[in-house]
C-alpha atoms as a printed R data frame, in Angstrom:
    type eleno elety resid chain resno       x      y       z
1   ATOM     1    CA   UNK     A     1  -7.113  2.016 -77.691
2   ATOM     2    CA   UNK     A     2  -4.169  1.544 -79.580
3   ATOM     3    CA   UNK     A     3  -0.916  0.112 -78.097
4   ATOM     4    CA   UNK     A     4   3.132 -0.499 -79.557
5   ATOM     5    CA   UNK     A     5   6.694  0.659 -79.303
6   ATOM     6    CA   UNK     A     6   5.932  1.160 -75.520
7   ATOM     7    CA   UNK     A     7   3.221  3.996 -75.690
8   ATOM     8    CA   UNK     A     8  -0.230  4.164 -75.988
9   ATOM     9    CA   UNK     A     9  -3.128  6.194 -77.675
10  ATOM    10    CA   UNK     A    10  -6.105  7.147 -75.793
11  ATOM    11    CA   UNK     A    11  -9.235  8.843 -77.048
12  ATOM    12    CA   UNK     A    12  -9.530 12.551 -76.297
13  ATOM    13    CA   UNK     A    13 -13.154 12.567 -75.535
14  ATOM    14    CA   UNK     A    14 -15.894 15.193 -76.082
15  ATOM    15    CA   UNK     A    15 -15.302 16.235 -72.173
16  ATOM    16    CA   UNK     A    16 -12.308 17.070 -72.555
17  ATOM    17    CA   UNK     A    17 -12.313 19.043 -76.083
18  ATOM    18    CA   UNK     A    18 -15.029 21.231 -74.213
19  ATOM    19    CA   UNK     A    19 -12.768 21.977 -71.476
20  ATOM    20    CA   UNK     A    20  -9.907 22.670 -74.092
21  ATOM    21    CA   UNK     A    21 -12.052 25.235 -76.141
22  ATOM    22    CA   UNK     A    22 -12.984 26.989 -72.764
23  ATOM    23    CA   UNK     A    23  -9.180 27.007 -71.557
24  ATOM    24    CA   UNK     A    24  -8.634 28.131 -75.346
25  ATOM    25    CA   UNK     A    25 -11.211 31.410 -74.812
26  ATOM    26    CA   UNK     A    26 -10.936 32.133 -71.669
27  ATOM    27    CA   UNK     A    27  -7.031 33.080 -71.981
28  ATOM    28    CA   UNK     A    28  -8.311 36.286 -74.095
29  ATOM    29    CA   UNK     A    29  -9.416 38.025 -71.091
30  ATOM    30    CA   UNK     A    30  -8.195 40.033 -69.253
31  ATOM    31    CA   UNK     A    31  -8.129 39.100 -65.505
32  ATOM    32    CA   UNK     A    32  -6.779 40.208 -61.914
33  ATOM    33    CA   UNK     A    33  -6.011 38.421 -59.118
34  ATOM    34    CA   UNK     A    34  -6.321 39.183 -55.486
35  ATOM    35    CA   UNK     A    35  -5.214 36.548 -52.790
36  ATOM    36    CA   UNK     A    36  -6.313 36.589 -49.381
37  ATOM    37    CA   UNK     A    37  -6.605 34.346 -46.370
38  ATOM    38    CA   UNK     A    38  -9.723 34.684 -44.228
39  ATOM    39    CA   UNK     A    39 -10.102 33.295 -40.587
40  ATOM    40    CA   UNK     A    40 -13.393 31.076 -40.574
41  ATOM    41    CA   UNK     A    41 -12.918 29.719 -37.506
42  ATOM    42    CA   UNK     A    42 -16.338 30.638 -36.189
43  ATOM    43    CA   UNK     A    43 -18.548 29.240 -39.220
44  ATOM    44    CA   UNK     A    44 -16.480 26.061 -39.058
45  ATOM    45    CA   UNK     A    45 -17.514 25.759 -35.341
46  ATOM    46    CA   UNK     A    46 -20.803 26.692 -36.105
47  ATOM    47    CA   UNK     A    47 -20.653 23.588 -38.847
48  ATOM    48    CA   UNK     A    48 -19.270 21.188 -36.264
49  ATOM    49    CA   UNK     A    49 -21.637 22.174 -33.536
50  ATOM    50    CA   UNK     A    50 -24.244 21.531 -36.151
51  ATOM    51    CA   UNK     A    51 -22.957 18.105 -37.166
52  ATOM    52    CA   UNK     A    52 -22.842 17.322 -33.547
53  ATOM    53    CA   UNK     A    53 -26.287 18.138 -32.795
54  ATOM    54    CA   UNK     A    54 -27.924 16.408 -35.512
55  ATOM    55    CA   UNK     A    55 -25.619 14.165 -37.400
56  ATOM    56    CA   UNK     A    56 -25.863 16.691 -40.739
57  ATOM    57    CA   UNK     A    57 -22.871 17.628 -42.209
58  ATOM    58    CA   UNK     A    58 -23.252 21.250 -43.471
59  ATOM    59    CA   UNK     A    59 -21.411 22.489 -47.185
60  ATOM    60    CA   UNK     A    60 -18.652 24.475 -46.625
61  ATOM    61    CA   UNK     A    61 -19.203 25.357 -50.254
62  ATOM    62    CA   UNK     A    62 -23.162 26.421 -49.729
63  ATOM    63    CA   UNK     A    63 -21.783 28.966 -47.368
64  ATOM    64    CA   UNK     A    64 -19.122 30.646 -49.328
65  ATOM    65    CA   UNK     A    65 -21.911 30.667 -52.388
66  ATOM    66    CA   UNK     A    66 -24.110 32.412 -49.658
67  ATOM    67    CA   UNK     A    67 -22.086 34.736 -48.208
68  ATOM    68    CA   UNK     A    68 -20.632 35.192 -52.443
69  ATOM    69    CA   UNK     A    69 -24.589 35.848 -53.286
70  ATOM    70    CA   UNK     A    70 -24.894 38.727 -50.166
71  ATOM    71    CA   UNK     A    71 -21.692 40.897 -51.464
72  ATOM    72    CA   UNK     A    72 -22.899 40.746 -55.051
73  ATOM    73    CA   UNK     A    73 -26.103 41.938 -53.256
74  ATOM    74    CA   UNK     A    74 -24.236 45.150 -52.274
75  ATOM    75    CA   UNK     A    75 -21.834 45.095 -55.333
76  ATOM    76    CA   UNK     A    76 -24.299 45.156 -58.438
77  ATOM    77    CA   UNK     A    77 -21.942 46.205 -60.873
78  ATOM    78    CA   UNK     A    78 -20.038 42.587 -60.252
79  ATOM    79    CA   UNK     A    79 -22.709 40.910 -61.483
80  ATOM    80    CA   UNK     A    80 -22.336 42.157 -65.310
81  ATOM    81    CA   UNK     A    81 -20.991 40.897 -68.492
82  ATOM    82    CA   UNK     A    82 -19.418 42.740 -71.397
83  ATOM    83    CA   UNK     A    83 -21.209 42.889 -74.920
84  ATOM    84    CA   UNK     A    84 -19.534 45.002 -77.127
85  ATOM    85    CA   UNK     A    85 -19.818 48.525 -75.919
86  ATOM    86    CA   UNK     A    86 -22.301 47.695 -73.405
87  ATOM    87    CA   UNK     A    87 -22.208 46.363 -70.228
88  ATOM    88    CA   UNK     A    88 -24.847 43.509 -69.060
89  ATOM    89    CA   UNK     A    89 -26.420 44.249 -65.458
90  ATOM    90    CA   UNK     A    90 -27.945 41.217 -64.101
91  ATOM    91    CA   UNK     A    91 -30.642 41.869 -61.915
92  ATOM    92    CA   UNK     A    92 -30.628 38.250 -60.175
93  ATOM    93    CA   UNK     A    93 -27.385 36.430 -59.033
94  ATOM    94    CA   UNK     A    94 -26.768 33.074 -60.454
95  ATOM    95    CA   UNK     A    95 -23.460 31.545 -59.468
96  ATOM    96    CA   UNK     A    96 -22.119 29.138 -61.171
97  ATOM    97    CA   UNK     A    97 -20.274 26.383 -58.829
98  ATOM    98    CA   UNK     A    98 -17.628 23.702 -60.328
99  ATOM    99    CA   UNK     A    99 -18.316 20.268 -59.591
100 ATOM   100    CA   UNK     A   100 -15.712 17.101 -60.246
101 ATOM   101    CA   UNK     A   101 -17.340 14.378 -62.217
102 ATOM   102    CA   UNK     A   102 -16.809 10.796 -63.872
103 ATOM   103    CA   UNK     A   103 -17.632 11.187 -67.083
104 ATOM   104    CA   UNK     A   104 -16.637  8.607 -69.510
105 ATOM   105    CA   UNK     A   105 -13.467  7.155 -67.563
106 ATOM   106    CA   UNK     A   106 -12.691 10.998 -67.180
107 ATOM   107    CA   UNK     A   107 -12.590 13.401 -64.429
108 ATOM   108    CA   UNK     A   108 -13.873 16.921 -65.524
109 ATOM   109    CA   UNK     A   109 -15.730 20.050 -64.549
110 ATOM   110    CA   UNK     A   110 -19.242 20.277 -64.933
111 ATOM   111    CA   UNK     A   111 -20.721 23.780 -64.160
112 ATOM   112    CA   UNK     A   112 -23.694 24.200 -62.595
113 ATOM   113    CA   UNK     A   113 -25.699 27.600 -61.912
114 ATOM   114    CA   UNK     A   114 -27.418 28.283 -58.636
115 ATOM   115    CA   UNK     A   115 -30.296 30.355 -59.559
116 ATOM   116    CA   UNK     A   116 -31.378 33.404 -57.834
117 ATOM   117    CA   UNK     A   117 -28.635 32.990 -55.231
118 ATOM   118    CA   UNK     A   118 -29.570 36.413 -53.874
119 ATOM   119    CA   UNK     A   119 -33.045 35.477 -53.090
120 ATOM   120    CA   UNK     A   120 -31.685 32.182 -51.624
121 ATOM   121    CA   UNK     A   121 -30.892 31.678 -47.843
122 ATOM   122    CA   UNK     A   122 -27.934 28.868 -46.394
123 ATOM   123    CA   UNK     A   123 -30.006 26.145 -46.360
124 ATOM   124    CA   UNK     A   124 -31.331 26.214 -49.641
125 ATOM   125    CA   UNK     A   125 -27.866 26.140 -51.149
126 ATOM   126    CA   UNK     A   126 -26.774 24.050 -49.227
127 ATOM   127    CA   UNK     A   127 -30.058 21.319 -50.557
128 ATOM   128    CA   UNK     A   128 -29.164 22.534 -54.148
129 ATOM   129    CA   UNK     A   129 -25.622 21.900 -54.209
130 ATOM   130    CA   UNK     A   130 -26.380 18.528 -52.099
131 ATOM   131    CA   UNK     A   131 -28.888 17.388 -54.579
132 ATOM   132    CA   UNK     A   132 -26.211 18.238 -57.307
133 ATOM   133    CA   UNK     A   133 -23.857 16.252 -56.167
134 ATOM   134    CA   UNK     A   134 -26.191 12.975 -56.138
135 ATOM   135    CA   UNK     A   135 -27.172 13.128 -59.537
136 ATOM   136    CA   UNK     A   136 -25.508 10.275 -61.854
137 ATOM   137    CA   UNK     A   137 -22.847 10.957 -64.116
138 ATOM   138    CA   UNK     A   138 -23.989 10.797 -67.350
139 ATOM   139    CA   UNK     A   139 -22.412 12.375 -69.683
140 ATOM   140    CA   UNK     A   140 -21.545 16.567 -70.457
141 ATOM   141    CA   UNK     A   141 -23.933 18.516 -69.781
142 ATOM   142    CA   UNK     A   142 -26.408 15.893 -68.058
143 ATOM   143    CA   UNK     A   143 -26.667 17.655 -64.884
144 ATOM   144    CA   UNK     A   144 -28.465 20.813 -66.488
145 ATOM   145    CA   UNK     A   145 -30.387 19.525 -69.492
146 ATOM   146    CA   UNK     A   146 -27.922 20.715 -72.177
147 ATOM   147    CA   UNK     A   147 -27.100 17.012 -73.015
148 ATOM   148    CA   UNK     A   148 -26.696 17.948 -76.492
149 ATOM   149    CA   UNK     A   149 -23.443 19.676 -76.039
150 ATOM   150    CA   UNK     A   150 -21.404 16.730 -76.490
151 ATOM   151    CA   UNK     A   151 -23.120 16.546 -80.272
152 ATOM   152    CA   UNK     A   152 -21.490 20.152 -81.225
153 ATOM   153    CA   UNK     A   153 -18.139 19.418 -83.695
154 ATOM   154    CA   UNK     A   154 -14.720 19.838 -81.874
155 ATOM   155    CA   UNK     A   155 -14.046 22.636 -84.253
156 ATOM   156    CA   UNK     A   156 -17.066 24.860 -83.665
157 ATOM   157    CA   UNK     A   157 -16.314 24.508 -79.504
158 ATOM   158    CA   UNK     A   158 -14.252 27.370 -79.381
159 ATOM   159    CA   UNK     A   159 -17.050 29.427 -81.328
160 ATOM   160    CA   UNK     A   160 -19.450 28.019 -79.178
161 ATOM   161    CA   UNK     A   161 -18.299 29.272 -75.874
162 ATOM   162    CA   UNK     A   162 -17.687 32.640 -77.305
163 ATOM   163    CA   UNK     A   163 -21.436 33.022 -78.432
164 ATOM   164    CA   UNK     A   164 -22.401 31.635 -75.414
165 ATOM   165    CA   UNK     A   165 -20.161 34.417 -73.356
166 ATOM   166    CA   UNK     A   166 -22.222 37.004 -74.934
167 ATOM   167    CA   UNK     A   167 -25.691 35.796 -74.582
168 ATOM   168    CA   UNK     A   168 -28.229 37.206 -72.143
169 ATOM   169    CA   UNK     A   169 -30.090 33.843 -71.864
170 ATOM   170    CA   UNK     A   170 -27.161 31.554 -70.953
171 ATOM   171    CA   UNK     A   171 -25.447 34.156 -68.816
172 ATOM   172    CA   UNK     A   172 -28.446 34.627 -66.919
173 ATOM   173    CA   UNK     A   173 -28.413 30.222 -66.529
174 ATOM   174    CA   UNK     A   174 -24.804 29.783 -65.666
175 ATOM   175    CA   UNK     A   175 -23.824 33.003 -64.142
176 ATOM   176    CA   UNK     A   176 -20.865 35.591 -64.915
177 ATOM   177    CA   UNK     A   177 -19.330 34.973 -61.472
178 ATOM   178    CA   UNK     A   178 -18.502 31.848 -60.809
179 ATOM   179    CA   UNK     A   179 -17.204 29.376 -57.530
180 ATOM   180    CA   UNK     A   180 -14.663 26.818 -57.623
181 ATOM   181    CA   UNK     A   181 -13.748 24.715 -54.178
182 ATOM   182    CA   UNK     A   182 -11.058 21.882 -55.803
183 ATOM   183    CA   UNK     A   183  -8.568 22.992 -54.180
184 ATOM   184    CA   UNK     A   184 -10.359 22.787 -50.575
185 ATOM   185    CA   UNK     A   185  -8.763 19.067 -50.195
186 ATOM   186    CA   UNK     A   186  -5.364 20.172 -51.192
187 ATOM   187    CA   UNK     A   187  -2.481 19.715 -48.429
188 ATOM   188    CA   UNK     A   188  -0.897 22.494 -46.574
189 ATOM   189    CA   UNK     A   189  -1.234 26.531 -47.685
190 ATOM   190    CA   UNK     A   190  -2.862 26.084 -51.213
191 ATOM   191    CA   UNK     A   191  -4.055 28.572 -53.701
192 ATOM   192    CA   UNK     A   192  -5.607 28.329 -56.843
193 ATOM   193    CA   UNK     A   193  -5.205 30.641 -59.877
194 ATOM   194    CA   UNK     A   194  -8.077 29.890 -62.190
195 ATOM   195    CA   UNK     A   195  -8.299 30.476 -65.957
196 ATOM   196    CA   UNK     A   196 -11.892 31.805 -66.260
197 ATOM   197    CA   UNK     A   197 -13.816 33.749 -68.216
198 ATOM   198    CA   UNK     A   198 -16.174 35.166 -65.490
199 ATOM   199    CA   UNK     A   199 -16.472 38.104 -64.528
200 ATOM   200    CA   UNK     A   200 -15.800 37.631 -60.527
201 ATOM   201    CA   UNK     A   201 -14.261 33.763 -59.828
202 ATOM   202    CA   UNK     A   202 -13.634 32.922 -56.545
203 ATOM   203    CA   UNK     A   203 -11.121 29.717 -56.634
204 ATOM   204    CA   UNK     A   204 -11.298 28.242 -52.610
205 ATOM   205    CA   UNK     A   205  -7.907 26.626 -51.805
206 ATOM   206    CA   UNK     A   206  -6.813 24.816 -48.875
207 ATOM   207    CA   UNK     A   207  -7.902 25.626 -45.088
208 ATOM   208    CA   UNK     A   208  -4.629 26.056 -42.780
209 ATOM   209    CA   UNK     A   209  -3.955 25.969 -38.934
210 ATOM   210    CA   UNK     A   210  -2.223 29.367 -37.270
211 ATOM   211    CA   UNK     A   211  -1.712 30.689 -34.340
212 ATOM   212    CA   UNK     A   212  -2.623 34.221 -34.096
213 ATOM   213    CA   UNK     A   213  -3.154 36.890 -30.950
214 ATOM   214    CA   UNK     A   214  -6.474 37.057 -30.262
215 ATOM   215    CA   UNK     A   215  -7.467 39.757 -26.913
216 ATOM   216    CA   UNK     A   216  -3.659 39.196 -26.079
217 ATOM   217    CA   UNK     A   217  -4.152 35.253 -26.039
218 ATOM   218    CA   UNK     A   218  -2.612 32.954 -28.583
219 ATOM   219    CA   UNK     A   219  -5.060 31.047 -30.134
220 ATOM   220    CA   UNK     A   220  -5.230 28.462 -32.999
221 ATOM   221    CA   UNK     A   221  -7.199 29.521 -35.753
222 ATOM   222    CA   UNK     A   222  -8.403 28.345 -38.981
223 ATOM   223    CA   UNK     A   223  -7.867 30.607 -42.452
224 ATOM   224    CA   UNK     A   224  -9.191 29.598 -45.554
225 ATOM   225    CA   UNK     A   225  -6.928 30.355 -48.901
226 ATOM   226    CA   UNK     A   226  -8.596 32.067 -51.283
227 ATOM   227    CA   UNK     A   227  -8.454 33.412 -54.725
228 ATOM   228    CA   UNK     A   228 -10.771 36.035 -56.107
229 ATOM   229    CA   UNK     A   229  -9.803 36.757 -60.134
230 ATOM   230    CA   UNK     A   230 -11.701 40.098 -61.495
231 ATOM   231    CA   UNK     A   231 -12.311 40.528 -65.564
232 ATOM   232    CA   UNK     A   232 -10.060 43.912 -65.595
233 ATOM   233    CA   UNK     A   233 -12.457 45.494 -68.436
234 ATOM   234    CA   UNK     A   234 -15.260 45.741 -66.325
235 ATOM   235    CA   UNK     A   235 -13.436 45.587 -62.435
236 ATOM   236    CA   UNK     A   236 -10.376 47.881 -61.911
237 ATOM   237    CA   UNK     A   237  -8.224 47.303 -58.307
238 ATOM   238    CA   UNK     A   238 -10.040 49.142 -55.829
239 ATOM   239    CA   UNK     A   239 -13.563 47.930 -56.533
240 ATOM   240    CA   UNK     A   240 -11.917 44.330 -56.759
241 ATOM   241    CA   UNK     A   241 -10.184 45.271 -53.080
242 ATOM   242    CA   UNK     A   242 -13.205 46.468 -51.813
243 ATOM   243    CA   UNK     A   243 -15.419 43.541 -52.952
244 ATOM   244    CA   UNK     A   244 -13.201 40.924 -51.419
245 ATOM   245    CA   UNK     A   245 -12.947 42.784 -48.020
246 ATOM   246    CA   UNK     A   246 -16.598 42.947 -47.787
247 ATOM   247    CA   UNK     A   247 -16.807 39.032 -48.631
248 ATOM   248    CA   UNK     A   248 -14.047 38.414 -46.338
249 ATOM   249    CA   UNK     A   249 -15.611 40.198 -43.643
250 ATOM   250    CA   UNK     A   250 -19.339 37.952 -43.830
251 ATOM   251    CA   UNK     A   251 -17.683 34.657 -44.313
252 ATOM   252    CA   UNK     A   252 -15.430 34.946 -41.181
253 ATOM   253    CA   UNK     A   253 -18.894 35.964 -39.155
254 ATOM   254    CA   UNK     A   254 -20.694 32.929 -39.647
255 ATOM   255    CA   UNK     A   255 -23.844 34.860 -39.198
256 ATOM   256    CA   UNK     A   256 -25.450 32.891 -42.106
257 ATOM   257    CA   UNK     A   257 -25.152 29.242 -40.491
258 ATOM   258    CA   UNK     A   258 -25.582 31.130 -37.106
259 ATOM   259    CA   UNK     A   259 -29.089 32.831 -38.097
260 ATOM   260    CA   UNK     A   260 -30.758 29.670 -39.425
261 ATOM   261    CA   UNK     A   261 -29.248 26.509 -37.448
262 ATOM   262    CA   UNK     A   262 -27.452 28.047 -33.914
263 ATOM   263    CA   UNK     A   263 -29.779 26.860 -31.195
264 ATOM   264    CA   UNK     A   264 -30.951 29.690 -29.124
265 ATOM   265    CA   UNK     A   265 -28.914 31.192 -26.811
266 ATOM   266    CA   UNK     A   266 -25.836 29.795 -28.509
267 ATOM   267    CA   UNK     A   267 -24.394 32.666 -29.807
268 ATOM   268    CA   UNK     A   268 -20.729 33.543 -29.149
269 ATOM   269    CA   UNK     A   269 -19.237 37.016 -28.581
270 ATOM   270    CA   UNK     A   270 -17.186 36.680 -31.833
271 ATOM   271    CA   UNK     A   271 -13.231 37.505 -30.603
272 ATOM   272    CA   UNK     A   272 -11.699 40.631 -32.179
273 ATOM   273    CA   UNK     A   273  -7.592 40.106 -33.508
274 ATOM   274    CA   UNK     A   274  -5.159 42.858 -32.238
């Protein structure tokens, strides 16, 4: 590192020249946005009650990837990539989840794909994404075997990602939809617009405190800002409005923590807004 006439120069390091030559490709889609706010006050009392009971601290993120994985479920055609003139059907869901790392004195996104997260129930991905987030920081790619990313030349990167965005083998690893929950620490209402190339991104912002009329009572309740983003080649408006009501609708039950860790004869008429 370089330093005189009151700057200095900083290697740009192989982290961030892949995240540059994703940025770079990713702007070519096309993409819509839909932003919504969904009451999850029941599975975060469902969480706490948990925590309470045993000490465990359940992922917020494991159950939006769950409840993600049981709308894709229902909405096959989400779960497809574009290759030329053809489109892609997955059969299984792999969702690819956004994780903050260390690498090399920088902070950057690693992706990581939950497979088969249709075949999965809450706990499992919860364990995945727990056992995720232990692993040490290594460098790119450590955390699923493709190491040898870092060794690709700066200028092939862009071509890179592009092959990789139309192969059935690394689609099927990291997923055409994908999950990112950064901006679940941010302060106050928060919402993310992601630049992605996925097919169906789902960008979780911050969780806010509102009163709202619940059975004619006001009641506090807790809403979670989110951002779904739809490639508009293979996703028009009212599929994409459809898909997030549907998603909406399971994460504010809570049935998926309720099902596997409520203790019996806990469960709660769930109130209905007016």
């Amino acid at each position: 590192m370089g330093k005189s006439n009151g700057y200095r120069v900083e290697p740009f390091g192989s982290s961030r020249q892949m995240v540059a030559a994703a940025s770079a490709v990713n702007h070519e889609q096309n993409t819509i946005h839909l932003m919504t706010e969904v009451d999850i006050t029941e599975p975060r009392r469902l969480i706490a009650d948990y925590r309470a009971r045993t000490g465990e601290r359940l992922s917020l993120t494991a159950y939006i990837v769950t409840c993600l994985a049981r709308t894709l479920a229902e909405f096959p055609r989400f779960n497809s990539f574009r290759r030329g003139n053809r489109l892609i059907v997955l059969d299984d869901v792999t969702i690819n989840v956004l994780f903050e790392r260390q690498i090399d004195g920088e902070t950057v996104p690693e992706a990581v794909g939950i497979q088969a997260a249709n075949r999965k129930h809450f706990r499992q991905i919860h364990e995945a994404l727990r056992a995720i987030q232990q692993r040490p920081s290594q460098h790119l790619g450590s955390a699923t075997g493709m190491g040898w990313i870092r060794f690709i030349p700066s200028f092939l990167l862009r071509t890179f990602v592009r092959l990789a965005s139309r192969s059935i083998t690394m689609q099927k690893r990291f997923a055409v939809v994908a999950v990112t929950a950064v901006g679940m620490f941010g302060a106050g209402a928060l919402w993310l617009v992601p630049l992605t190339s996925a097919t169906v991104t789902v960008a979780v912002g911050s969780i806010v405190k509102r009163p709202a009329f619940i059975d004619n009572d006001l009641m506090e309740r807790e809403y979670l800002c989110l951002t779904l983003s739809f490639n508009h080649d293979i996703i028009d408006g009212a599929p994409a409005a459809r898909f997030t009501a549907r998603f909406a609708e399971l994460l504010a039950s809570g049935d998926e923590i309720e099902h596997k860790f409520a203790p019996s004869g806990a469960k709660q008429k769930r109130p209905q807004e007016t």
